[in-house]
mmCIF file of C-alpha atoms in Angstrom:
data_model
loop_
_atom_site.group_PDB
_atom_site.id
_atom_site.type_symbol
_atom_site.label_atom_id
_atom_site.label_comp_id
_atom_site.label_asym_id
_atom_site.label_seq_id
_atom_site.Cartn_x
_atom_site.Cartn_y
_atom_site.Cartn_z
ATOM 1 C CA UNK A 1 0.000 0.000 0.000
ATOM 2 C CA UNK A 2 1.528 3.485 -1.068
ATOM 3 C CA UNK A 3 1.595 6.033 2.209
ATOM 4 C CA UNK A 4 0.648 9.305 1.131
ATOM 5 C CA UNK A 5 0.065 13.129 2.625
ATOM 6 C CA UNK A 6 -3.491 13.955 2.651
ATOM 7 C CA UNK A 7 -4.613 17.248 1.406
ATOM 8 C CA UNK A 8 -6.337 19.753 3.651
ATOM 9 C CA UNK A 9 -8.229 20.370 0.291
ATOM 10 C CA UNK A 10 -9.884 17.242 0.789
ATOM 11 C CA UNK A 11 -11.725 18.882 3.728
ATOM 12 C CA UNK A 12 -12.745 21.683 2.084
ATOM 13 C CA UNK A 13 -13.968 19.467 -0.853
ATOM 14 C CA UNK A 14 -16.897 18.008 0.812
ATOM 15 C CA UNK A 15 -18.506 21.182 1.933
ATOM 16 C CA UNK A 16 -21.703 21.731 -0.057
ATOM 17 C CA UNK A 17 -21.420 25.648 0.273
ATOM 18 C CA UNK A 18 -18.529 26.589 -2.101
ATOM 19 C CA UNK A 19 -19.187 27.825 -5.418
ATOM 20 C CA UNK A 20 -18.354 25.664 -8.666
ATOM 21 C CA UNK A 21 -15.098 27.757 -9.518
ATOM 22 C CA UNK A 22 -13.782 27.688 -6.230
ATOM 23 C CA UNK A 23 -14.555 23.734 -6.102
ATOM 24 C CA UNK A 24 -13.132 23.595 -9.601
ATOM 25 C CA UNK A 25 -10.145 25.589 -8.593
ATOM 26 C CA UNK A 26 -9.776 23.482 -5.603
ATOM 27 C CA UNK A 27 -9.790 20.454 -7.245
ATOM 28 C CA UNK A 28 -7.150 21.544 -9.768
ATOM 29 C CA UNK A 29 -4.517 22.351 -6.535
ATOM 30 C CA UNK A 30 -5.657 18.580 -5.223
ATOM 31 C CA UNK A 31 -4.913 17.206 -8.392
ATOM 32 C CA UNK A 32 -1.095 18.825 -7.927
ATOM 33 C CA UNK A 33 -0.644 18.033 -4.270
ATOM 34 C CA UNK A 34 -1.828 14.283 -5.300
ATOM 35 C CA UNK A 35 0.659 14.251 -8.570
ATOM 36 C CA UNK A 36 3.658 15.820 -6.658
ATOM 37 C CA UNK A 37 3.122 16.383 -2.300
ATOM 38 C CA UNK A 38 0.998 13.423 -1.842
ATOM 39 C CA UNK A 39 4.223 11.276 -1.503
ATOM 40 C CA UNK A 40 7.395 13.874 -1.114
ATOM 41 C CA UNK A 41 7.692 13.362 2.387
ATOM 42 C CA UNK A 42 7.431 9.481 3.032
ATOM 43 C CA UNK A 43 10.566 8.030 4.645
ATOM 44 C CA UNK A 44 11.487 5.746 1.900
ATOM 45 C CA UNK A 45 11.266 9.193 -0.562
ATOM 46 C CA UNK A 46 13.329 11.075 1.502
ATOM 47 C CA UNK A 47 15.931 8.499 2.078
ATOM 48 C CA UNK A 48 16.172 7.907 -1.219
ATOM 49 C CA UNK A 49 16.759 11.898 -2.386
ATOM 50 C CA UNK A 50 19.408 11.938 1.035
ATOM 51 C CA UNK A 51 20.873 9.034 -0.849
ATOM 52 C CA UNK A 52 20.873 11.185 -4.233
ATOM 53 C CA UNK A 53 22.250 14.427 -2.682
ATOM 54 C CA UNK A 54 25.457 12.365 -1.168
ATOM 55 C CA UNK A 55 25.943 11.210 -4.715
ATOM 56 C CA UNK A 56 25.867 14.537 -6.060
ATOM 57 C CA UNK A 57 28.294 16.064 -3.471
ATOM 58 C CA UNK A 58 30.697 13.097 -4.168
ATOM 59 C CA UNK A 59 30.860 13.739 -7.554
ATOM 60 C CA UNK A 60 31.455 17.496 -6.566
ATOM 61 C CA UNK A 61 34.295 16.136 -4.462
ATOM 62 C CA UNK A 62 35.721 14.377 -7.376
ATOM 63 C CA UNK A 63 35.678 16.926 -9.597
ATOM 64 C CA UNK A 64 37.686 19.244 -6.535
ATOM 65 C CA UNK A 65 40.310 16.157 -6.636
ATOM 66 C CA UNK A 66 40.748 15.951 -10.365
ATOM 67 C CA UNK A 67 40.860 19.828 -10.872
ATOM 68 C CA UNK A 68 43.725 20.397 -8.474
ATOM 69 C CA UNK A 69 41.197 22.394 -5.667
ATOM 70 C CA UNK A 70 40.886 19.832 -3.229
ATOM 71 C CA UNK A 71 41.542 20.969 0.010
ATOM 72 C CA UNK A 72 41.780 24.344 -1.528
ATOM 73 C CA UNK A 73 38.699 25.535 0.580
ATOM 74 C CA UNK A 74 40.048 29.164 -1.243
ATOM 75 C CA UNK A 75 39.552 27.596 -4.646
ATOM 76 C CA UNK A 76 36.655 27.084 -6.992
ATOM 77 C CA UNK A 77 35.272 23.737 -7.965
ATOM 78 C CA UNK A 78 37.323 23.253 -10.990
ATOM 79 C CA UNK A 79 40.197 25.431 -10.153
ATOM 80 C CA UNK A 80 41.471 28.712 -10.901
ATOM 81 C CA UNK A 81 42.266 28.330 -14.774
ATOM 82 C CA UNK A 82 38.377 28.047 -15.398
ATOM 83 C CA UNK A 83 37.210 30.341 -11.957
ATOM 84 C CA UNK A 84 33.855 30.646 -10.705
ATOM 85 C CA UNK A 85 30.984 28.409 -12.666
ATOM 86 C CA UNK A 86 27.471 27.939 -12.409
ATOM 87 C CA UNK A 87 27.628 25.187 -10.107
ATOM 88 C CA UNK A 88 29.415 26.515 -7.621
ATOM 89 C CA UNK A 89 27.322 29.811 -7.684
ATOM 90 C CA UNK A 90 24.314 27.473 -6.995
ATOM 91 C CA UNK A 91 26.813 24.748 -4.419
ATOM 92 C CA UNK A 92 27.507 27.351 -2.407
ATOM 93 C CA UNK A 93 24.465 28.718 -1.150
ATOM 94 C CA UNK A 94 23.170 24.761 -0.933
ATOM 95 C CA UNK A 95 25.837 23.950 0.602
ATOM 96 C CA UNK A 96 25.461 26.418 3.339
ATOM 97 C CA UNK A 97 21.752 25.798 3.515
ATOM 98 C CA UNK A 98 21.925 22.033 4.476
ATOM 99 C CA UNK A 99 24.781 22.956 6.910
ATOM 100 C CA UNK A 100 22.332 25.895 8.464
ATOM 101 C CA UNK A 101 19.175 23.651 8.632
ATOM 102 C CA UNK A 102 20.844 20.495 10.395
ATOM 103 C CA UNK A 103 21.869 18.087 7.441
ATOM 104 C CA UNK A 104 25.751 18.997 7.895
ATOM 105 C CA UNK A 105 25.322 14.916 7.694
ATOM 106 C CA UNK A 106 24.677 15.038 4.070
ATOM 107 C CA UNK A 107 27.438 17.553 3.180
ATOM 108 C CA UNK A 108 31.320 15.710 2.698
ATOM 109 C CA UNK A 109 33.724 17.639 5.402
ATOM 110 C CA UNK A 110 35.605 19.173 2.096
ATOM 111 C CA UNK A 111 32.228 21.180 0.474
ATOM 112 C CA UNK A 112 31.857 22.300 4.234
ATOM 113 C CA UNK A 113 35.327 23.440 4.874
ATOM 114 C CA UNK A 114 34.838 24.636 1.073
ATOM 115 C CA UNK A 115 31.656 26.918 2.227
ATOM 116 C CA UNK A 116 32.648 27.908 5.307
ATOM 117 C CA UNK A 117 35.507 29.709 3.557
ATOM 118 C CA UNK A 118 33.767 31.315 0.605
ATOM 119 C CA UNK A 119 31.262 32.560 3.234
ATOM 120 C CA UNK A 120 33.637 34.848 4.140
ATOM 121 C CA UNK A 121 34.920 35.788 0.697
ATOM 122 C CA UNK A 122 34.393 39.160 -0.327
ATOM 123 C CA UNK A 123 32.086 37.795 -3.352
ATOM 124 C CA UNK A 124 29.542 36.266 -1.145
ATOM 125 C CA UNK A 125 29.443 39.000 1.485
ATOM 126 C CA UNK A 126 28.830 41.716 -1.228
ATOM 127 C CA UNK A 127 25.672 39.525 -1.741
ATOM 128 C CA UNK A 128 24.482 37.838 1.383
ATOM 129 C CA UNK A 129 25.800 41.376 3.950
ATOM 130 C CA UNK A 130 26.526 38.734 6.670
ATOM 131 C CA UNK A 131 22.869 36.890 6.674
ATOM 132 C CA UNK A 132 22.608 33.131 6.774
ATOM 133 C CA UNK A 133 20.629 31.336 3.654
ATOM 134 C CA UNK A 134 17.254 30.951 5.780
ATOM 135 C CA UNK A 135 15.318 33.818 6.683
ATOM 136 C CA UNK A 136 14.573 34.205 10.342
ATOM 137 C CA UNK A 137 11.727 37.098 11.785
ATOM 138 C CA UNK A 138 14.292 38.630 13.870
ATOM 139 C CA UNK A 139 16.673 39.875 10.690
ATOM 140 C CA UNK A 140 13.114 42.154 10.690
ATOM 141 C CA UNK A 141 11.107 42.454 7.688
ATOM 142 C CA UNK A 142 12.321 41.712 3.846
ATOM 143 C CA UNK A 143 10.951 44.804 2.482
ATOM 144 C CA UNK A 144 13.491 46.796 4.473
ATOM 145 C CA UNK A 145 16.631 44.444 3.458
ATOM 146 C CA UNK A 146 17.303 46.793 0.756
ATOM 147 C CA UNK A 147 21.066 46.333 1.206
ATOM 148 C CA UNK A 148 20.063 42.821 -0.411
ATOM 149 C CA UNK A 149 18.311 44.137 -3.207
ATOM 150 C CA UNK A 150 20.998 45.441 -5.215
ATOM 151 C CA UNK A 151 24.888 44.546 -5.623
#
């Protein structure tokens, strides 16, 4: 038997009182949370996407060793000749993310000793002004973060 997340939708589905578009439109967003949300959070899902994301930072890890930047924390993923790529400007941020949120687990020691240093870089600072990945109520509201709207 498959496990799945029920839908709060489902509730609101057996009222009599809503009107046909907002049944209709309710039904579309059930159809979506059954297709996609239904199942995203079952163990065996999750363990198998934790299982994915190690694979994906080991290949990372390999491509540090074969580039020359392993154990480089300084250096970027495939070295110095080539410089900053698109993966790292999305690895980084990632990176930092699982280590912020708990899953340090998931992350190999060298993309955390890696992150740990280009959070300090000039480059990411210029962006991120000292805040962490995950938003938090006490940094005070986004619409007055204007020193992150603009580089």
């Amino acid at each position: 038997m498959t496990q799945r997340n029920p839908s709060p939708v489902e509730k609101i589905l057996q009222r009599t009182d809503i009107s046909p578009q907002y049944r209709a439109a309710l039904e579309v967003k059930l159809a979506f949370h059954n297709q996609h949300n239904a199942i995203a959070f079952q163990p065996g899902v999750v363990a198998k996407h934790r299982a994915d994301l190690k694979a994906i930072f080991e290949e990372v890890v390999e491509h540090r060793r074969q580039s020359g930047s392993y154990e480089d924390y300084d250096e970027w993923t495939f070295g110095s000749d080539i410089g900053p790529t698109i993966l790292d400007s999305h690895l980084l941020p990632f990176t930092l993310r699982c280590m912020e949120v708990g899953n340090d687990d998931l992350v190999p020691l060298e993309l955390q000793r890696w992150a740990k240093v280009k959070e300090k870089s000039p480059s990411w600072q210029k962006v991120m002004h000292g805040k962490p990945t995950t938003y938090h109520p006490s940094m005070g509201p986004v619409a007055e973060m204007s020193e992150m709207m603009t580089l």
